[in-house]
Coordinates of C-alpha atoms in Angstrom, one line a residue:
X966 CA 86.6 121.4 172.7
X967 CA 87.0 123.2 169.5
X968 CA 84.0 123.5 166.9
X969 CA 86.9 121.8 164.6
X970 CA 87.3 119.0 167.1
X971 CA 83.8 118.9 167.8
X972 CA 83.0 118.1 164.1
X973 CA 85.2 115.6 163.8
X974 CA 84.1 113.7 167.2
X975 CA 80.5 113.9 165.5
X976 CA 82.1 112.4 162.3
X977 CA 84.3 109.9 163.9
X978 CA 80.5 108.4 165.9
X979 CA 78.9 108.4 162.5
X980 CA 81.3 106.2 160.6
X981 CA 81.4 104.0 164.1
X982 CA 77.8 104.1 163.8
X983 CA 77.7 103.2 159.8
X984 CA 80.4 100.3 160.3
X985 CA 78.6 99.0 162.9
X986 CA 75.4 98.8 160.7
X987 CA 77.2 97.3 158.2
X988 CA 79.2 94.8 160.2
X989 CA 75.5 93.8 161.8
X990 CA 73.9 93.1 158.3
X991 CA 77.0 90.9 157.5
X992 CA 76.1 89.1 160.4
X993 CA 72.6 87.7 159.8
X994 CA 69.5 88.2 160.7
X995 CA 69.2 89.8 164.5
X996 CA 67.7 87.7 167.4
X997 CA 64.8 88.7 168.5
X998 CA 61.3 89.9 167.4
X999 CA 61.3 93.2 165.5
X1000 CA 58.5 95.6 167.0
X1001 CA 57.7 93.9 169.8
X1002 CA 54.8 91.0 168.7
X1003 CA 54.6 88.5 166.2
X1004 CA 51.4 89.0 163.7
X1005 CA 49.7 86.3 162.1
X1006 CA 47.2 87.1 159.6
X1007 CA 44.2 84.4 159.0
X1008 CA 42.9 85.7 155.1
X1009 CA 39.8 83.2 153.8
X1010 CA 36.4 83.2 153.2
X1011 CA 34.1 83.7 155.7
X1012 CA 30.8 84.5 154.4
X1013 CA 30.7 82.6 150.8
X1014 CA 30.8 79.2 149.2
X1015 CA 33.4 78.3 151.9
X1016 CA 32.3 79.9 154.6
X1017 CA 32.1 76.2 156.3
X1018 CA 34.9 74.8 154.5
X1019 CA 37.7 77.0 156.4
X1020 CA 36.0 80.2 157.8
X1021 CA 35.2 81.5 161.4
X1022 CA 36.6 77.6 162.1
X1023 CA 39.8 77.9 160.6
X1024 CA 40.2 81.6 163.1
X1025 CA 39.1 79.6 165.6
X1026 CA 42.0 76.9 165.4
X1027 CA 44.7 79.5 164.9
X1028 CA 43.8 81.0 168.1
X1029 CA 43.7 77.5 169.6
X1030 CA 47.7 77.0 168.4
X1031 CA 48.9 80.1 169.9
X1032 CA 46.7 79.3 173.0
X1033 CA 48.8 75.9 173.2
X1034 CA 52.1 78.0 172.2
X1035 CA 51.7 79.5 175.5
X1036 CA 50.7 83.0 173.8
X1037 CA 54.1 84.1 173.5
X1038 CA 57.2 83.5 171.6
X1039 CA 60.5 84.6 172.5
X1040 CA 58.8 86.2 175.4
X1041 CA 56.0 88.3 173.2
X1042 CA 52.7 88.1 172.7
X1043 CA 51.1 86.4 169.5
X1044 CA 48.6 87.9 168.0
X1045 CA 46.3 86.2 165.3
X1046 CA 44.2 89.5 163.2
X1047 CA 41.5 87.7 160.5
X1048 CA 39.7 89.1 157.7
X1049 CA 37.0 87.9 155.1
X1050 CA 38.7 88.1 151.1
X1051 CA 35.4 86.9 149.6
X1052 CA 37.2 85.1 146.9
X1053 CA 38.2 88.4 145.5
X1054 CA 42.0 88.1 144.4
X1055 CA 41.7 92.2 144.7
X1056 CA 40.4 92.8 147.3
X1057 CA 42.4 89.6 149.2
X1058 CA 45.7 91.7 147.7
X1059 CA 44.4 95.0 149.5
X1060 CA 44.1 93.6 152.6
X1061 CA 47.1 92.0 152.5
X1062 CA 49.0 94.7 151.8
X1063 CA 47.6 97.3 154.5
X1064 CA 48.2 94.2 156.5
X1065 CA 51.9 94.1 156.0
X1066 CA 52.2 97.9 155.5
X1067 CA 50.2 99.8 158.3
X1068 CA 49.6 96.3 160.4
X1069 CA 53.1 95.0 160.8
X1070 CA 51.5 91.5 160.0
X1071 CA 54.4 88.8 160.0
X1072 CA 52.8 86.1 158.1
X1073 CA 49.4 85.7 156.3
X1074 CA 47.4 82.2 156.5
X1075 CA 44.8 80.2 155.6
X1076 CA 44.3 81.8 152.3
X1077 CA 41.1 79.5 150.9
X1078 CA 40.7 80.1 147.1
X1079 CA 43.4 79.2 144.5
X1080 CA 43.5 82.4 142.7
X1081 CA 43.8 84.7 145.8
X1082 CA 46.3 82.5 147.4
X1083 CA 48.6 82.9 144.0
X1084 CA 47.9 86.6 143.8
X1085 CA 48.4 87.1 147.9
X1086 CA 51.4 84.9 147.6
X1087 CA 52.7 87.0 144.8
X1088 CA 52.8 89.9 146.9
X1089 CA 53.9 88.7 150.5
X1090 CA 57.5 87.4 147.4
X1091 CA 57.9 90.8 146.9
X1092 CA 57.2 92.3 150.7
X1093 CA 59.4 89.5 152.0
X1094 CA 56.5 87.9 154.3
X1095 CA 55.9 84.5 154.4
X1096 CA 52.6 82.5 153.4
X1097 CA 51.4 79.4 154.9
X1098 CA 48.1 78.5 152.2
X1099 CA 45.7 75.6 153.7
X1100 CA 42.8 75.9 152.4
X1101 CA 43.7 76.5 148.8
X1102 CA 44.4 73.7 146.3
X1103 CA 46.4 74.5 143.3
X1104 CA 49.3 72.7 143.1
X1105 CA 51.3 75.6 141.1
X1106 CA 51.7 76.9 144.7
X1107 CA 54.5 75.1 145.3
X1108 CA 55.1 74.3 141.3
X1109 CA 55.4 76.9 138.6
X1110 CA 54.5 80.1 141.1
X1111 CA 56.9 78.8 143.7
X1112 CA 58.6 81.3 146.0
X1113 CA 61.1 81.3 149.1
X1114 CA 58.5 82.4 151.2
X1115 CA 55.3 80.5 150.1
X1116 CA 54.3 77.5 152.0
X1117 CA 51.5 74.8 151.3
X1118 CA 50.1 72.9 153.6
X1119 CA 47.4 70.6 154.2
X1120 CA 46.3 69.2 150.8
X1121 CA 46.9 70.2 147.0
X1122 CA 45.2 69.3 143.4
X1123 CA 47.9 66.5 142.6
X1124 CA 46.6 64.6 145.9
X1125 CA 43.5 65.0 145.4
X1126 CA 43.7 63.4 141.9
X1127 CA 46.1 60.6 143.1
X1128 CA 43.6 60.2 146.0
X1129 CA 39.9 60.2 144.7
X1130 CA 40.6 60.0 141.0
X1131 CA 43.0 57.2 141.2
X1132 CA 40.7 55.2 143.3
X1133 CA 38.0 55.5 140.7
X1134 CA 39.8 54.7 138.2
X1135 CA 41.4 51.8 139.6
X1136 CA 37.9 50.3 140.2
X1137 CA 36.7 50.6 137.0
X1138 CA 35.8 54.3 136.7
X1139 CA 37.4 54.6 133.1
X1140 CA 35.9 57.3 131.2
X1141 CA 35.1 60.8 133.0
X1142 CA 33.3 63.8 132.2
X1143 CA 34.3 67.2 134.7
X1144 CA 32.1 70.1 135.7
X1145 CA 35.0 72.3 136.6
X1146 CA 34.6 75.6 138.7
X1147 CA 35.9 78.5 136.2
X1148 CA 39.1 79.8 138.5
X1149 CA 42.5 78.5 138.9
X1150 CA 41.2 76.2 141.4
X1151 CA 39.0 74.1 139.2
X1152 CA 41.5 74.4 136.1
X1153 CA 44.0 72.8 138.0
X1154 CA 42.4 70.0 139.8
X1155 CA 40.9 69.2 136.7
X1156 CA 44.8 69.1 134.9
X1157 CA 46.0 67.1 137.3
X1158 CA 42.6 64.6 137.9
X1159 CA 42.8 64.2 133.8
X1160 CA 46.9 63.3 134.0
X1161 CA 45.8 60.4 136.5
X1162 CA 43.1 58.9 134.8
X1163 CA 44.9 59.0 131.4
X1164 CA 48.1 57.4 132.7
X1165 CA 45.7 54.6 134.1
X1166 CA 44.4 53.7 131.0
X1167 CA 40.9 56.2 131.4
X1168 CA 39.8 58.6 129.3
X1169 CA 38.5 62.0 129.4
X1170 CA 35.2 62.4 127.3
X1171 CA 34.5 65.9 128.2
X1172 CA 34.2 69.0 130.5
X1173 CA 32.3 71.7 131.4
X1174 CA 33.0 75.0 133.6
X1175 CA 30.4 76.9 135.8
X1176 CA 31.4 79.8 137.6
X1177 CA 31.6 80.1 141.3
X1178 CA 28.7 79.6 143.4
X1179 CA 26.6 78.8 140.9
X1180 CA 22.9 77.9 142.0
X1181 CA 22.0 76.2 138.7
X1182 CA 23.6 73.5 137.6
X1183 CA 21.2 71.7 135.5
X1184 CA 22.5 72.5 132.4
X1185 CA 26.1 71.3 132.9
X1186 CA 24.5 68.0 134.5
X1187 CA 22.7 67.0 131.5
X1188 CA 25.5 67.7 129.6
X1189 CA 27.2 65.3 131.7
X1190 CA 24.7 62.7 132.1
X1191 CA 24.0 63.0 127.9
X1192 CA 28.1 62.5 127.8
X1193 CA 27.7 58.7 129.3
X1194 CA 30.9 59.0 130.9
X1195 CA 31.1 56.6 134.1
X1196 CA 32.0 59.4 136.3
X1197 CA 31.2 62.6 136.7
X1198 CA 34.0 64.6 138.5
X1199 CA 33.2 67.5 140.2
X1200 CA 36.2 69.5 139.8
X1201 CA 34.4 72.4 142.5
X1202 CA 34.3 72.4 146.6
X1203 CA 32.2 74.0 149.0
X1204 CA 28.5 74.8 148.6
X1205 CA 29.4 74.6 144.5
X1206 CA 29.7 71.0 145.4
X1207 CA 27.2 70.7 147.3
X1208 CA 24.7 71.7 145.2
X1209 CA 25.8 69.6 142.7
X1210 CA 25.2 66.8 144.4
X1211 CA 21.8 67.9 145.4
X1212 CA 20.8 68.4 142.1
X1213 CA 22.2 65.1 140.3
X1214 CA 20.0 63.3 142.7
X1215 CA 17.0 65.2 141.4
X1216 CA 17.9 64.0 137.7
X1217 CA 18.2 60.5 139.0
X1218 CA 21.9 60.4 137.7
X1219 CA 23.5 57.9 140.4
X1220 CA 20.3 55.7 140.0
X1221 CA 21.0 55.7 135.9
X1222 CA 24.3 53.8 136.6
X1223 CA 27.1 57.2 136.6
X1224 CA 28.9 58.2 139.8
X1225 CA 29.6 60.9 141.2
X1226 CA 33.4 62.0 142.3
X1227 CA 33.4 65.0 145.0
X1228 CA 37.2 65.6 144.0
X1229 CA 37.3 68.2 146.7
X1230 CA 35.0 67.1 149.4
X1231 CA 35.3 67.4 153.2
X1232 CA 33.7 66.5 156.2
X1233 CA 31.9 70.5 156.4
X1234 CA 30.3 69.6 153.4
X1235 CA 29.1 66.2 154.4
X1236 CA 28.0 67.4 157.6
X1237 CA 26.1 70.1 155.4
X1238 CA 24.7 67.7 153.1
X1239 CA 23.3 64.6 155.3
X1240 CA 23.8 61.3 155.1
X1241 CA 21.5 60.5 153.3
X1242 CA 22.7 62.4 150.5
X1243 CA 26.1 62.0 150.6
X1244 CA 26.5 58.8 151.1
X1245 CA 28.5 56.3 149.5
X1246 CA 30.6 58.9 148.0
X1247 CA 34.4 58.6 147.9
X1248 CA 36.9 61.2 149.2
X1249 CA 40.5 62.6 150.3
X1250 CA 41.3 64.6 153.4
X1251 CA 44.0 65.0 155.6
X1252 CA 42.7 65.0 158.4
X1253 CA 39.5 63.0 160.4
X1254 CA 38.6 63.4 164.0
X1255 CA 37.8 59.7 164.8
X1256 CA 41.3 58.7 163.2
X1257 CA 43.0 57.9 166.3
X1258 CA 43.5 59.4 170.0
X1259 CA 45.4 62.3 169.1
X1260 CA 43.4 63.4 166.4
X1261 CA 40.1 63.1 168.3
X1262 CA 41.5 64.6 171.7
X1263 CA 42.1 67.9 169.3
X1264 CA 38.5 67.6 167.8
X1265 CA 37.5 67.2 171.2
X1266 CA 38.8 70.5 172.3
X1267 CA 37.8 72.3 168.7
X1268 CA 34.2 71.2 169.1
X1269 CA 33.9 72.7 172.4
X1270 CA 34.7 76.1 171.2
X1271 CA 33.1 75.9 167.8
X1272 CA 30.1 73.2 168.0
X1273 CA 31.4 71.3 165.1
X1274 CA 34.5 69.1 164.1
X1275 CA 37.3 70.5 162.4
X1276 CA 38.0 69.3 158.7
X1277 CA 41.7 69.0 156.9
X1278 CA 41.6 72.8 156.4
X1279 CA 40.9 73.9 159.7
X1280 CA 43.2 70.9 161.2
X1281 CA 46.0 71.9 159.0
X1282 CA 45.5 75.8 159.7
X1283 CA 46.3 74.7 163.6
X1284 CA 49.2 72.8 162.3
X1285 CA 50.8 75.7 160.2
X1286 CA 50.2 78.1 162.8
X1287 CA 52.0 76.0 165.5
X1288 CA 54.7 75.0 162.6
X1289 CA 55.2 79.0 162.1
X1290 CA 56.0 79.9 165.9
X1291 CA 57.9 76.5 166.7
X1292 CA 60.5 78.0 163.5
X1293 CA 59.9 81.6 165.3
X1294 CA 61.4 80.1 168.6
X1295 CA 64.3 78.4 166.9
X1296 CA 65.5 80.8 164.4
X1297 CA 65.6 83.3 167.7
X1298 CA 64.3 85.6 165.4
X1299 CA 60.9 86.4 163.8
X1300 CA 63.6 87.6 160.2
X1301 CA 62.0 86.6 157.3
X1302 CA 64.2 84.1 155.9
X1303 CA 65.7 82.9 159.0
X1304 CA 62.0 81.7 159.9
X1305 CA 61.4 80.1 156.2
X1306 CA 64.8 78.1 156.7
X1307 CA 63.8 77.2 159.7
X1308 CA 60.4 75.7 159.0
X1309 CA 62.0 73.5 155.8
X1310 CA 64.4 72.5 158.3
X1311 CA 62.2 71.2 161.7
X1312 CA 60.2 68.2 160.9
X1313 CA 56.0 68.5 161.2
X1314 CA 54.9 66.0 163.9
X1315 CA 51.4 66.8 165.0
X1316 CA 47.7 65.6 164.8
X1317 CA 47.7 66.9 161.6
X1318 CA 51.6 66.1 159.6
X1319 CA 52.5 63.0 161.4
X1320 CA 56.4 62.9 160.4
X1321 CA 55.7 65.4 158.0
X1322 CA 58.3 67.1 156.3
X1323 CA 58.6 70.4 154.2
X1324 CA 60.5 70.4 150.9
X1325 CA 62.7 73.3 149.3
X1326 CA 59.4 74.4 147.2
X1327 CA 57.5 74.8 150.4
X1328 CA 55.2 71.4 150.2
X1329 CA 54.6 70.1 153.4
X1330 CA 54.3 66.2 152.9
X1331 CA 52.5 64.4 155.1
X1332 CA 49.8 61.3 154.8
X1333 CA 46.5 61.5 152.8
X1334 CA 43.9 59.6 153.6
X1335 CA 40.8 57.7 151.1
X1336 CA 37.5 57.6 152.9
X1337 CA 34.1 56.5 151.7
X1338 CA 31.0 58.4 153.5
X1339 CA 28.6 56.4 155.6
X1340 CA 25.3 55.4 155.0
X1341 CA 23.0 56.6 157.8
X1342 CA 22.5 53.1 159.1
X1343 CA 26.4 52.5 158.8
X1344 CA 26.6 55.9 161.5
X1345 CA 26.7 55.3 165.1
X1346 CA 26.8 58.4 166.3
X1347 CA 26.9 61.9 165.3
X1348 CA 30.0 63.2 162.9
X1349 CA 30.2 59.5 162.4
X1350 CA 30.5 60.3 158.9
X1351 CA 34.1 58.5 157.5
X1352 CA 34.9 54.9 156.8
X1353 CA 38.9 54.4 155.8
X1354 CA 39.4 53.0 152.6
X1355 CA 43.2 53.7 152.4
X1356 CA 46.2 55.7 153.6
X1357 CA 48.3 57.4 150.9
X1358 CA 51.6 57.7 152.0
X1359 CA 52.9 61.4 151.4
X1360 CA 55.5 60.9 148.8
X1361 CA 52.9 59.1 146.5
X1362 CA 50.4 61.6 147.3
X1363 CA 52.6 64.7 146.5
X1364 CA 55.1 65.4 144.1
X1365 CA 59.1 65.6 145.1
X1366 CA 60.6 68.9 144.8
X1367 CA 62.0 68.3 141.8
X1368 CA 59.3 66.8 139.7
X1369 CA 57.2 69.9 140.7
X1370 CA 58.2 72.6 138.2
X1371 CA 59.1 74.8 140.7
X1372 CA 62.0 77.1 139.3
X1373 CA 63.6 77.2 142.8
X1374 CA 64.2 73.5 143.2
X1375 CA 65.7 73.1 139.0

């Protein structure tokens, strides 16, 4: 062969090669799994004011859905990696992005706190990775900040205030006073608890904001026991609420006639906080282990590996992992978007999302439920803490696609 000849042999394979390329993009997505593993990524806190509310539990039940996945999708291994964000948005962004980069992370998880959820969401738009947020609450996660990729999953702000808030009002609790978190989070549930009670005929009479995990709250409950506002919502979670509670009982506040409203309250907390404390005291989950058979045969099973039952976050972190890898195994493909069309295609019918669905903004809507805590005498046995005041179907608990804001579903 001629060095002419031999040239254009080599030139010919190169345009073969380049069509080829070409011709495969037009195609779709390939089948199969990319580098040889699917990555899922479990970001929350794990050593703050949530530790207990998501934390080493929600890792725990992660592993526990790819355990019952079999390990492997499209015959590789899953792997779940887990890191602690400390509420930082910054440092939650860093990680998330040496996760994606260096890592080869697939998906990132969890993602407890509203304003790291938005910023790590943000970034997995623009890395093309998708985001599956439990323990946060914001509702502009599937609203206003919206993406193709972003997913929300086991509660959000607007439920909460249909939930808790609505009860209230509806039984009389007409004028309200907040002590609000200072973050996204607590702006938010505090927009959308104040919507509710206004549309019912209540009134808001004032509000206050306290940063996160604040140990004082004195001043901000005298402000709201001075307001003489029939509720006090705590617009907060975690050992912030907590606290809060604690201390309203030392300034007599429930005895003086007010009420308390744990607007983000779950059964980590309660477990936390006794009976005897938090009793009485009206809330909304997703999730409760003693709601039927299949919920407490999964509690069952969680509680042996952890020595505690699992709450709505670390319930619905199970649920979205398990979501994730059943859209993994029928797109064929662990691509990006074939995955996210996937998982707003295949109904959520679990423990967790009975006949739950997911709509084009990425809200998975499923049941809510109202509980009131027990008093210790009402308690038969332990993590008997829950009686059932209601069940809020999903589409009154969540808002439709279109009524959300997000620019995706106009």
């Amino acid at each position: 062969m001629t060095r002419l000849s031999r040239a254009l042999a080599r030139t010919t394979a190169l345009a073969a090669g380049l069509a080829f390329a070409v011709a495969a993009q037009a195609q779709g997505p390939q089948k199969g799994v990319s580098d040889g593993v699917v990555k899922i990524g479990i970001l929350n806190d794990q050593s703050g004011v949530y530790a207990d509310f998501g934390g080493r539990g929600s890792v725990e039940a992660a592993k526990m859905a790819v355990e019952d996945f079999g390990g492997k999708v499209l015959d590789v291994p899953v792997q779940i990696v887990d890191a602690d964000h400390q509420n930082k948005p910054d440092i939650a962004s860093n990680i998330a992005r040496q996760w994606y980069d260096t890592d080869r992370v697939d998906a990132i998880m969890e993602l407890t706190t509203s304003s790291v959820a938005l910023a790590v969401q943000g970034l997995s738009k623009e890395k093309r990775k998708i985001t599956i947020v439990d323990g946060a609450a914001t509702s502009d996660l599937t609203g206003k900040q919206c993406t193709p990729y972003g997913f929300h999953w086991a509660y959000d702000t607007h439920a909460l205030a249909v939930g808790t808030g609505g009860s209230l009002v509806e039984t009389g609790g007409d004028t309200w006073f907040f002590l609000t978190a200072d973050y996204a989070f607590g702006t938010a549930l505090q927009a959308d608890v104040t919507q509710y009670v206004t549309q019912k005929g209540g009134k808001v009479v004032g509000a206050v904001r306290h940063p996160l995990s604040a140990q004082d709250f004195s001043s901000f409950l005298l402000q709201a026991q001075g307001s003489g506002a029939k509720i006090i919502g705590l617009a907060n979670a975690g050992l912030d609420t907590s606290n809060a509670i604690k201390q309203a009982a030392e300034f007599g506040i429930v005895q003086g006639g007010q009420r308390l409203a744990a607007l983000l309250f779950t059964l980590a907390e309660v477990h936390g906080l006794g009976l005897k404390a938090a009793q009485g005291i009206v809330l909304t989950e997703g999730y409760y282990w003693d709601l039927d058979d299949q919920a407490r045969s999964f509690a069952k099973r969680y509680m042996a590996k952890t020595g505690k039952m699992p709450n709505m976050i670390q319930a619905g972190t199970y649920s979205s992992v398990a979501h994730y890898l059943k859209a993994v195994k029928a797109a064929g493909t662990d691509d990006t978007d074939a995955v996210a069309a996937k998982m707003r295609e295949l109904k959520v019918d679990d423990f967790f999302g009975r006949g739950g669905t997911v709509q084009a903004n990425g809200r998975m809507v499923h049941d809510m439920y109202l509980f009131q805590v027990k008093s210790p005498a009402e308690s038969k046995a332990p993590w008997d803490y829950y009686k059932l005041l209601a069940t809020i179907p999903g589409d009154k608990a969540f808002l439709s696609a279109k009524a959300s804001g997000c620019p995706l579903t106009q």
